[in-house]
Amino acid sequence: MKNTFGQNVSFTLFGESHGEEIGVVIDGLAPGIKVDTDHIRHELSRRRPSGRISTSRSEADEFRIVSGLFCGRTTGTPLCILIPNTNTKSCDYSKLAVTPRPGHADYSAECKYHGFQDYRGGGHFSGRLTAPLVAAGAIAKTALAEKGIYIGTHINVLAGKGDRCFDNENLKKDIDLLSRSSFPVLDEHCGEEMRAEAEKAALEGDSVGGILETVVIGTPAGVGEPWFDTVESVLSHALFSIPAVKGVEFGDGFALTDMRGSEANDAFTTDGRGVFTKTNHNGGINGGITNGMPILFRLAIKPTPSIFKEQDTVNLSEMKNTKLSIEGRHDPTIVHRAAPVVDAVTALVLCDLLAGRFGTDYLK
Amino acid sequence: MKNTFGQNVSFTLFGESHGEEIGVVIDGLAPGIKVDTDHIRHELSRRRPSGRISTSRSEADEFRIVSGLFCGRTTGTPLCILIPNTNTKSCDYSKLAVTPRPGHADYSAECKYHGFQDYRGGGHFSGRLTAPLVAAGAIAKTALAEKGIYIGTHINVLAGKGDRCFDNENLKKDIDLLSRSSFPVLDEHCGEEMRAEAEKAALEGDSVGGILETVVIGTPAGVGEPWFDTVESVLSHALFSIPAVKGVEFGDGFALTDMRGSEANDAFTTDGRGVFTKTNHNGGINGGITNGMPILFRLAIKPTPSIFKEQDTVNLSEMKNTKLSIEGRHDPTIVHRAAPVVDAVTALVLCDLLAGRFGTDYLK
Amino acid sequence: MKNTFGQNVSFTLFGESHGEEIGVVIDGLAPGIKVDTDHIRHELSRRRPSGRISTSRSEADEFRIVSGLFCGRTTGTPLCILIPNTNTKSCDYSKLAVTPRPGHADYSAECKYHGFQDYRGGGHFSGRLTAPLVAAGAIAKTALAEKGIYIGTHINVLAGKGDRCFDNENLKKDIDLLSRSSFPVLDEHCGEEMRAEAEKAALEGDSVGGILETVVIGTPAGVGEPWFDTVESVLSHALFSIPAVKGVEFGDGFALTDMRGSEANDAFTTDGRGVFTKTNHNGGINGGITNGMPILFRLAIKPTPSIFKEQDTVNLSEMKNTKLSIEGRHDPTIVHRAAPVVDAVTALVLCDLLAGRFGTDYLK
Amino acid sequence: MKNTFGQNVSFTLFGESHGEEIGVVIDGLAPGIKVDTDHIRHELSRRRPSGRISTSRSEADEFRIVSGLFCGRTTGTPLCILIPNTNTKSCDYSKLAVTPRPGHADYSAECKYHGFQDYRGGGHFSGRLTAPLVAAGAIAKTALAEKGIYIGTHINVLAGKGDRCFDNENLKKDIDLLSRSSFPVLDEHCGEEMRAEAEKAALEGDSVGGILETVVIGTPAGVGEPWFDTVESVLSHALFSIPAVKGVEFGDGFALTDMRGSEANDAFTTDGRGVFTKTNHNGGINGGITNGMPILFRLAIKPTPSIFKEQDTVNLSEMKNTKLSIEGRHDPTIVHRAAPVVDAVTALVLCDLLAGRFGTDYLK
């Protein structure tokens, strides 16, 4: 399996940046899930470029659900979402076929596809393909919310500027805040600093990266497997396929390596009914299996590889060193736009894990 | 699929810490790969506890290959490696069934298996199960070496003490050095500092964590998929199932988030025959696909959760808060012992990716 | 995985009989395969209803390839084929939601999807979904033909009337003959008898079934697995999902059960260069693995369940016995229309098996 | 995946006829299933050769469950069953490496494994590997029986001699009868005729085949998928990997092709509470999904390929035609011994389908 992910709930992604349509097929969703097209539209709007720190390419993202939907609800059979590409400028990219862009997939794709790949605008590797994922994730998020499971992602750091931490006493409130935001920070003042930094880089023809932090509340304990399909394994598998993600850590992640066991262990406690942990350094996962506490992870998003500064590359047809100046439309950062994608992918993966654990009808 | 990983080359893990035998079945390996039992024994010895910073439980790790081996070579059909558990002390653990150990899988396993799991010594969650993985990986490493692909892992940081970096000009030499070491550091002086720090924690009844860094040289360009089965995705999936791994980053990983695109992009260059990158911030992977440069990643290993200090937990049968003092034999750190496991898992995953890309016979 | 099949080359099917679009995503095809839209159109025309023994519903089958195609060749990334539903008559079927049609999936779908399924025209269960499969299979057939692998299916028996056998001395000629035929028989006189029998049933408001026989020539020896993924296993898995297939046999199949070993065994012989079998009772497969001889199998296609005769059923909302008369447009037989579907599914499965055995680029 | 089958409950098979141990790993079974070693022993005894129509090789089949079992019940983690090979006679088979036996996998295995396969006694292709499958299936059968699901297989036809049909009014009684029988027929008189026929063939150095018929009662309606993972698809996939199976048909199977739709359709009827079909020509499956009626299928088992009569074959090292006389110990028929294997495989597949539909804990 390649462009398909998931065992009980699976999703298949297709399309290219400048192709006719991009889309996703979601299979295994419970029948009877309400499909709220306004909510899908809202989620897509969160991913869409806007403002000075985004590409000027603007896509209407007019999606069509052409199967798996009947009378406003999922049928339980494959649901296909299509998004046409309306605003394509193929000519901008013609030179890239022989001069691969540093930091992009151009060269490795050439090695894999021997020149037959659609190189225009990154082709199948384009971040544009995250749009159908976001649309699919919107349906998954609705289903999860019905079960009391909520997902939120904020920009932890952008270009070195940090956001405030999640309020562990009121995660639902923070998640609600993020769900309405097109630039998902918990402290709007921090957001302004981040954008200022990104704009500065943009003016210099450069780009910036950052860290996204995601929290999931409401997941029942006892989901995941001890080996190979740990919750960390399955989530990281899906998350690492989001373009520009180069690191994933759960709970305190790399910071755990500086702690002692007595600090890192999350002590159990009970109120007589439920079992909780006093801290959550392990991000809600012990031994690969959820323990009922919030799932917490952070993603490293590298700076957008498309920059306007001249770069060194190779002319592959002549096998000679050369210079490359990338034209076209580019984002100086995609960190904020990646947040709804992370939400979506997380939602789809959770639907898969829950369906595997509790059966097809669990999310009905 | 749960305790099985891989599509074209797959491995299935079974057993419990105090069960009769633990083992692994590897399927899809090319026929004709030389199986060097001395090499397997050597790799197992690298994982075995030794010295003052390891558990005093000592297992002979006498493995048997009971299928898939004929006249000293792989047959191409499933190869099963068995390791008997000889030195088990079941009584040490009896109290853990109702008082879950913080930082361990005891509680989440209880939620998943409803009390039927083998709780003795961590059961199926035990690090003991990495022994058959190491044995399987030894065979995979031999096959890869025949193709000029080599893997090495060193302790980047232990308890805050760092090792020197890989020598990018001579990675093969560093890999050879690590393959002979039972405490895999590149600078033995650094190793002494690390061990001293770990012993200090041990004396205080505590434990420490660290960071492992792995390099793979010789992987051909063009391996991996754009979506869902990116090389990062597949590797992280397998790596996150190694006990105690809480973070995975490729190339410069989280450090990339502080760079600008102009710094993070790896410029291409050619000598007229091959294509290379001048830097390797992306760890040999662009767009999820290998570019022919060394694959580089780092793993966050949390401090061993088994500590002797008294900890808070819950008595699950009475649903009351209580205290827990863990007895038995424990490692104050497992970072160094995890290194050969990481090598092994990486080798198995690479065999899978290469078989999918180039066919069953590629590693013959 | 549900509506997705295949490991190295996979296909995902979506859509409903009366939905907006139906389609398929094929992933894992080698890059650079020529996509001949005329050939796809030709294959679709072979599946399309025609004449007195087919439904009067006529679909133009105007397909669009919206991804995975660049400059007339496959890119190696997912290729999506869409076929819009233009000629739908939803009103004909409204009563079926509560009165399941005997022999159809209406009742079992109700048990699975709890009333959320799109029941119109059979919904996702409709034979209409074989159209995208045929389109996908046309591409696979082209790729296989480049390697000298050819597939042909004839109506072995329809309504009790038989065709002549394959000419084992000239299979390629028979395959070519069938590829041009809209009613695939080897002896046109036999075809006339079959059609006469089907028309007779149609006049009586009834339907007929038959047996399809498929031959594949040119498959290399050594493909398939000893256990679970035998060639018979993988092919039958895919073939049994074609609507109305209720039996699959390889080689002489059920007739082998009447033979003795000395008759059923296919003796090996050589001309000094290749190894062949003198007979082919085992249909080109020994121990689940191809032996280089033609692959041969037969499928039992049950009579079309949609008949005009009044039938007994249950009113599910009242839980009372009732009578059902099906209106609408129906095929008195679908045996001949299933032939190109069988060819297509066989071609896709072979591409998967070959890619797994010889690598991604094998069919390039 | 190759020698592993199943998505939610999976089983991995390993070993060779003359290797050290053969075994199976079952993963995904619910925790808490009672493991009755006497029942496993009983099922193994049904598969064991006995009497004049079986090989004189006798294996004690002393199995060990080395993981996944704790206090007499499944843990929910992988359960590994090992069976040592005690009675091997390697020398009998040495000549087969270069002179492939007609009807066997010797030649196709050579093409796949390039001479590295363990050819002794059929190696990994040997029917001997069905022993661990039977042991695994015994556990699955126990779990299913707790849910009221029962499986039985009888010899429908052996060497042209038939058994009586299942008594549809009392299937449970027939199933109980078969579960106690080492030669599973419903009418013992018919069984005598069958054995006489097989002995006659044995005396002539030849072998015979037959048809097995299986019934499953108690499966809930609504299990299976419309495309690719239909119940027929998944069952046939697993069943076709049992050695010597060359045909699978569900319900009336190939006989349906001679019926008209009005005969083949199973009319629905209700008693006011449940929904049933008046007939069961479709074998309990409509549109790939169970309808709650008994699942019914038949398997074509070819005559055992190992016969004593001299046969034509090729000397592969010299590429010359030659004669082969097989010595050693062989079954003149394996039809009766395949019956418990079919039961076992069916039970394992049903556990997988049910776990996928209703969740991990369904069979607890």
Tab-separated table of N, CA and C in Angstrom, chain B residues 169-274:
chain	number	residue	atom	x	y	z
B	169	GLU	N	33.031	12.649	6.928
B	169	GLU	CA	34.004	12.266	5.906
B	169	GLU	C	34.338	10.786	5.995
B	170	ASN	N	33.964	10.169	7.095
B	170	ASN	CA	34.387	8.783	7.281
B	170	ASN	C	33.350	7.984	8.074
B	171	LEU	N	32.158	8.008	7.545
B	171	LEU	CA	31.053	7.384	8.277
B	171	LEU	C	31.252	5.884	8.421
B	172	LYS	N	31.776	5.252	7.391
B	172	LYS	CA	31.973	3.808	7.450
B	172	LYS	C	32.881	3.436	8.620
B	173	LYS	N	33.902	4.230	8.850
B	173	LYS	CA	34.830	3.960	9.942
B	173	LYS	C	34.109	4.075	11.292
B	174	ASP	N	33.293	5.114	11.429
B	174	ASP	CA	32.511	5.272	12.666
B	174	ASP	C	31.550	4.106	12.864
B	175	ILE	N	30.921	3.696	11.793
B	175	ILE	CA	29.975	2.571	11.883
B	175	ILE	C	30.708	1.303	12.321
B	176	ASP	N	31.866	1.068	11.747
B	176	ASP	CA	32.652	-0.113	12.136
B	176	ASP	C	33.002	-0.063	13.619
B	177	LEU	N	33.407	1.125	14.065
B	177	LEU	CA	33.755	1.314	15.475
B	177	LEU	C	32.572	0.945	16.373
B	178	LEU	N	31.388	1.467	15.995
B	178	LEU	CA	30.198	1.239	16.826
B	178	LEU	C	29.798	-0.238	16.836
B	179	SER	N	30.010	-0.906	15.714
B	179	SER	CA	29.565	-2.303	15.616
B	179	SER	C	30.332	-3.206	16.575
B	180	ARG	N	31.502	-2.740	17.014
B	180	ARG	CA	32.289	-3.571	17.922
B	180	ARG	C	32.081	-3.201	19.395
B	181	SER	N	31.320	-2.161	19.635
B	181	SER	CA	31.251	-1.593	20.979
B	181	SER	C	30.012	-2.059	21.747
B	182	SER	N	30.204	-2.350	23.036
B	182	SER	CA	29.040	-2.710	23.854
B	182	SER	C	28.414	-1.454	24.484
B	183	PHE	N	29.145	-0.371	24.469
B	183	PHE	CA	28.610	0.919	24.925
B	183	PHE	C	28.906	1.898	23.799
B	184	PRO	N	27.972	2.029	22.859
B	184	PRO	CA	28.292	2.622	21.555
B	184	PRO	C	28.431	4.149	21.581
B	185	VAL	N	29.643	4.581	21.837
B	185	VAL	CA	29.962	5.997	21.685
B	185	VAL	C	31.124	6.131	20.709
B	186	LEU	N	31.243	7.315	20.117
B	186	LEU	CA	32.322	7.566	19.165
B	186	LEU	C	33.590	8.016	19.900
B	187	ASP	N	33.368	8.611	21.073
B	187	ASP	CA	34.507	9.067	21.886
B	187	ASP	C	34.406	8.374	23.240
B	188	GLU	N	35.364	7.474	23.516
B	188	GLU	CA	35.282	6.648	24.714
B	188	GLU	C	35.320	7.501	25.995
B	189	HIS	N	36.000	8.638	25.935
B	189	HIS	CA	36.039	9.528	27.086
B	189	HIS	C	34.626	10.033	27.425
B	190	CYS	N	33.898	10.399	26.387
B	190	CYS	CA	32.503	10.819	26.597
B	190	CYS	C	31.700	9.680	27.227
B	191	GLY	N	31.980	8.476	26.762
B	191	GLY	CA	31.273	7.316	27.285
B	191	GLY	C	31.483	7.147	28.782
B	192	GLU	N	32.697	7.407	29.213
B	192	GLU	CA	32.970	7.298	30.651
B	192	GLU	C	32.132	8.286	31.458
B	193	GLU	N	32.024	9.508	30.956
B	193	GLU	CA	31.205	10.528	31.620
B	193	GLU	C	29.743	10.097	31.708
B	194	MET	N	29.281	9.520	30.614
B	194	MET	CA	27.887	9.057	30.573
B	194	MET	C	27.655	7.980	31.628
B	195	ARG	N	28.537	6.993	31.648
B	195	ARG	CA	28.359	5.892	32.589
B	195	ARG	C	28.420	6.380	34.033
B	196	ALA	N	29.310	7.330	34.277
B	196	ALA	CA	29.423	7.879	35.625
B	196	ALA	C	28.090	8.518	36.039
B	197	GLU	N	27.498	9.238	35.113
B	197	GLU	CA	26.215	9.918	35.381
B	197	GLU	C	25.105	8.888	35.638
B	198	ALA	N	25.120	7.828	34.861
B	198	ALA	CA	24.094	6.789	35.020
B	198	ALA	C	24.268	6.051	36.342
B	199	GLU	N	25.509	5.796	36.702
B	199	GLU	CA	25.760	5.111	37.979
B	199	GLU	C	25.305	5.962	39.151
B	200	LYS	N	25.509	7.274	39.031
B	200	LYS	CA	25.092	8.204	40.081
B	200	LYS	C	23.574	8.093	40.276
B	201	ALA	N	22.860	8.105	39.184
B	201	ALA	CA	21.396	7.975	39.260
B	201	ALA	C	21.018	6.632	39.876
B	202	ALA	N	21.733	5.592	39.491
B	202	ALA	CA	21.438	4.250	39.986
B	202	ALA	C	21.580	4.201	41.505
B	203	LEU	N	22.629	4.828	41.991
B	203	LEU	CA	22.863	4.847	43.435
B	203	LEU	C	21.720	5.530	44.176
B	204	GLU	N	21.098	6.482	43.513
B	204	GLU	CA	19.974	7.203	44.121
B	204	GLU	C	18.647	6.515	43.844
B	205	GLY	N	18.702	5.315	43.318
B	205	GLY	CA	17.474	4.562	43.033
B	205	GLY	C	16.687	5.148	41.877
B	206	ASP	N	17.392	5.857	40.999
B	206	ASP	CA	16.714	6.554	39.914
B	206	ASP	C	17.266	6.076	38.566
B	207	SER	N	16.802	6.682	37.474
B	207	SER	CA	17.227	6.247	36.145
B	207	SER	C	17.397	7.452	35.245
B	208	VAL	N	18.074	7.254	34.119
B	208	VAL	CA	18.318	8.355	33.179
B	208	VAL	C	17.980	7.931	31.741
B	209	GLY	N	17.769	8.943	30.898
B	209	GLY	CA	17.466	8.713	29.484
B	209	GLY	C	18.524	9.324	28.595
B	210	GLY	N	18.233	9.357	27.299
B	210	GLY	CA	19.213	9.925	26.388
B	210	GLY	C	18.729	9.955	24.957
B	211	ILE	N	19.642	10.279	24.074
B	211	ILE	CA	19.322	10.410	22.648
B	211	ILE	C	20.239	9.483	21.856
B	212	LEU	N	19.638	8.704	20.977
B	212	LEU	CA	20.423	7.864	20.073
B	212	LEU	C	20.430	8.510	18.698
B	213	GLU	N	21.552	8.408	18.032
B	213	GLU	CA	21.659	8.966	16.680
B	213	GLU	C	22.104	7.857	15.739
B	214	THR	N	21.395	7.727	14.633
B	214	THR	CA	21.655	6.631	13.699
B	214	THR	C	21.989	7.177	12.328
B	215	VAL	N	22.929	6.522	11.675
B	215	VAL	CA	23.245	6.873	10.295
B	215	VAL	C	23.202	5.605	9.444
B	216	VAL	N	22.690	5.763	8.233
B	216	VAL	CA	22.657	4.656	7.271
B	216	VAL	C	23.344	5.141	6.005
B	217	ILE	N	24.350	4.447	5.559
B	217	ILE	CA	25.008	4.844	4.310
B	217	ILE	C	24.784	3.789	3.231
B	218	GLY	N	24.728	4.247	2.001
B	218	GLY	CA	24.652	3.321	0.880
B	218	GLY	C	23.259	3.051	0.332
B	219	THR	N	22.224	3.617	0.939
B	219	THR	CA	20.878	3.398	0.418
B	219	THR	C	20.734	4.069	-0.940
B	220	PRO	N	20.257	3.355	-1.941
B	220	PRO	CA	20.086	3.993	-3.248
B	220	PRO	C	19.019	5.090	-3.203
B	221	ALA	N	19.140	6.061	-4.072
B	221	ALA	CA	18.128	7.111	-4.187
B	221	ALA	C	16.863	6.546	-4.837
B	222	GLY	N	15.721	7.144	-4.515
B	222	GLY	CA	14.465	6.751	-5.170
B	222	GLY	C	13.658	5.717	-4.416
B	223	VAL	N	13.934	5.555	-3.127
B	223	VAL	CA	13.183	4.592	-2.312
B	223	VAL	C	12.251	5.352	-1.367
B	224	GLY	N	11.018	4.907	-1.233
B	224	GLY	CA	10.032	5.575	-0.375
B	224	GLY	C	8.883	6.098	-1.203
B	225	GLU	N	7.846	6.573	-0.542
B	225	GLU	CA	6.644	7.012	-1.232
B	225	GLU	C	6.305	8.451	-0.846
B	226	PRO	N	5.639	9.168	-1.718
B	226	PRO	CA	5.324	10.563	-1.402
B	226	PRO	C	4.352	10.718	-0.220
B	227	TRP	N	3.383	9.837	-0.127
B	227	TRP	CA	2.374	9.988	0.908
B	227	TRP	C	2.244	8.701	1.686
B	228	PHE	N	2.186	8.845	2.985
B	228	PHE	CA	1.845	7.783	3.923
B	228	PHE	C	2.973	6.765	4.078
B	229	ASP	N	3.603	6.354	3.044
B	229	ASP	CA	4.760	5.482	3.219
B	229	ASP	C	6.050	6.193	2.852
B	230	THR	N	6.178	7.424	3.330
B	230	THR	CA	7.471	8.094	3.225
B	230	THR	C	8.483	7.284	4.036
B	231	VAL	N	9.763	7.447	3.722
B	231	VAL	CA	10.787	6.741	4.490
B	231	VAL	C	10.714	7.154	5.958
B	232	GLU	N	10.481	8.450	6.211
B	232	GLU	CA	10.339	8.890	7.604
B	232	GLU	C	9.150	8.182	8.266
B	233	SER	N	8.050	8.062	7.535
B	233	SER	CA	6.837	7.452	8.081
B	233	SER	C	7.068	6.004	8.471
B	234	VAL	N	7.658	5.258	7.561
B	234	VAL	CA	7.807	3.829	7.784
B	234	VAL	C	8.834	3.572	8.884
B	235	LEU	N	9.944	4.304	8.820
B	235	LEU	CA	10.953	4.135	9.873
B	235	LEU	C	10.399	4.537	11.238
B	236	SER	N	9.741	5.684	11.315
B	236	SER	CA	9.255	6.154	12.622
B	236	SER	C	8.210	5.203	13.173
B	237	HIS	N	7.393	4.626	12.290
B	237	HIS	CA	6.393	3.653	12.723
B	237	HIS	C	7.070	2.517	13.495
B	238	ALA	N	8.105	1.973	12.896
B	238	ALA	CA	8.802	0.853	13.534
B	238	ALA	C	9.579	1.310	14.762
B	239	LEU	N	10.233	2.467	14.655
B	239	LEU	CA	11.096	2.920	15.752
B	239	LEU	C	10.300	3.287	16.988
B	240	PHE	N	9.126	3.895	16.798
B	240	PHE	CA	8.314	4.279	17.957
B	240	PHE	C	7.766	3.068	18.704
B	241	SER	N	7.892	1.884	18.116
B	241	SER	CA	7.416	0.731	18.884
B	241	SER	C	8.512	0.132	19.760
B	242	ILE	N	9.738	0.652	19.631
B	242	ILE	CA	10.786	0.247	20.579
B	242	ILE	C	10.460	0.890	21.923
B	243	PRO	N	10.414	0.098	22.984
B	243	PRO	CA	10.028	0.657	24.279
B	243	PRO	C	10.874	1.867	24.659
B	244	ALA	N	10.238	2.887	25.202
B	244	ALA	CA	10.882	4.090	25.739
B	244	ALA	C	11.184	5.159	24.701
B	245	VAL	N	10.986	4.871	23.407
B	245	VAL	CA	11.192	5.908	22.392
B	245	VAL	C	9.996	6.875	22.429
B	246	LYS	N	10.277	8.157	22.636
B	246	LYS	CA	9.203	9.159	22.702
B	246	LYS	C	9.380	10.279	21.679
B	247	GLY	N	10.439	10.222	20.886
B	247	GLY	CA	10.627	11.237	19.859
B	247	GLY	C	11.502	10.697	18.748
B	248	VAL	N	11.211	11.121	17.520
B	248	VAL	CA	12.008	10.740	16.352
B	248	VAL	C	12.175	11.986	15.494
B	249	GLU	N	13.411	12.269	15.102
B	249	GLU	CA	13.618	13.394	14.184
B	249	GLU	C	14.620	12.992	13.105
B	250	PHE	N	14.372	13.472	11.903
B	250	PHE	CA	15.220	13.135	10.755
B	250	PHE	C	16.057	14.347	10.371
B	251	GLY	N	17.285	14.076	9.952
B	251	GLY	CA	18.188	15.176	9.604
B	251	GLY	C	18.356	16.061	10.818
B	252	ASP	N	18.253	17.375	10.608
B	252	ASP	CA	18.410	18.279	11.754
B	252	ASP	C	17.132	18.370	12.589
B	253	GLY	N	16.049	17.734	12.141
B	253	GLY	CA	14.830	17.603	12.928
B	253	GLY	C	14.331	18.894	13.533
B	254	PHE	N	14.163	18.893	14.848
B	254	PHE	CA	13.606	20.073	15.514
B	254	PHE	C	14.497	21.302	15.341
B	255	ALA	N	15.790	21.083	15.151
B	255	ALA	CA	16.688	22.222	14.951
B	255	ALA	C	16.395	22.940	13.633
B	256	LEU	N	15.799	22.232	12.673
B	256	LEU	CA	15.423	22.845	11.403
B	256	LEU	C	14.415	23.972	11.598
B	257	THR	N	13.633	23.872	12.683
B	257	THR	CA	12.549	24.853	12.868
B	257	THR	C	13.104	26.233	13.219
B	258	ASP	N	14.362	26.287	13.578
B	258	ASP	CA	15.007	27.573	13.887
B	258	ASP	C	15.772	28.142	12.697
B	259	MET	N	15.874	27.356	11.654
B	259	MET	CA	16.637	27.809	10.481
B	259	MET	C	15.722	28.538	9.499
B	260	ARG	N	16.344	29.236	8.590
B	260	ARG	CA	15.618	29.769	7.434
B	260	ARG	C	15.749	28.763	6.292
B	261	GLY	N	14.876	28.884	5.330
B	261	GLY	CA	14.917	27.973	4.177
B	261	GLY	C	16.273	27.965	3.512
B	262	SER	N	16.892	29.133	3.406
B	262	SER	CA	18.189	29.215	2.719
B	262	SER	C	19.265	28.438	3.466
B	263	GLU	N	19.068	28.236	4.780
B	263	GLU	CA	20.019	27.422	5.537
B	263	GLU	C	19.646	25.942	5.489
B	264	ALA	N	18.342	25.683	5.548
B	264	ALA	CA	17.868	24.304	5.695
B	264	ALA	C	17.922	23.521	4.386
B	265	ASN	N	17.772	24.220	3.266
B	265	ASN	CA	17.810	23.524	1.971
B	265	ASN	C	19.210	22.963	1.711
B	266	ASP	N	19.242	21.727	1.252
B	266	ASP	CA	20.511	21.098	0.916
B	266	ASP	C	20.763	21.267	-0.583
B	267	ALA	N	21.715	22.139	-0.929
B	267	ALA	CA	22.002	22.415	-2.337
B	267	ALA	C	22.535	21.163	-3.027
B	268	PHE	N	22.138	20.980	-4.266
B	268	PHE	CA	22.628	19.843	-5.055
B	268	PHE	C	23.937	20.196	-5.738
B	269	THR	N	24.744	19.190	-5.930
B	269	THR	CA	26.017	19.393	-6.624
B	269	THR	C	26.370	18.093	-7.346
B	270	THR	N	27.199	18.222	-8.358
B	270	THR	CA	27.586	17.013	-9.111
B	270	THR	C	29.071	17.021	-9.414
B	271	ASP	N	29.607	15.834	-9.515
B	271	ASP	CA	30.988	15.697	-9.976
B	271	ASP	C	30.999	15.193	-11.413
B	272	GLY	N	29.856	15.336	-12.067
B	272	GLY	CA	29.752	14.903	-13.452
B	272	GLY	C	29.205	13.505	-13.592
B	273	ARG	N	29.290	12.732	-12.494
B	273	ARG	CA	28.726	11.381	-12.553
B	273	ARG	C	27.545	11.242	-11.593
B	274	GLY	N	27.782	11.520	-10.330
B	274	GLY	CA	26.699	11.389	-9.350
B	274	GLY	C	26.146	12.737	-8.941
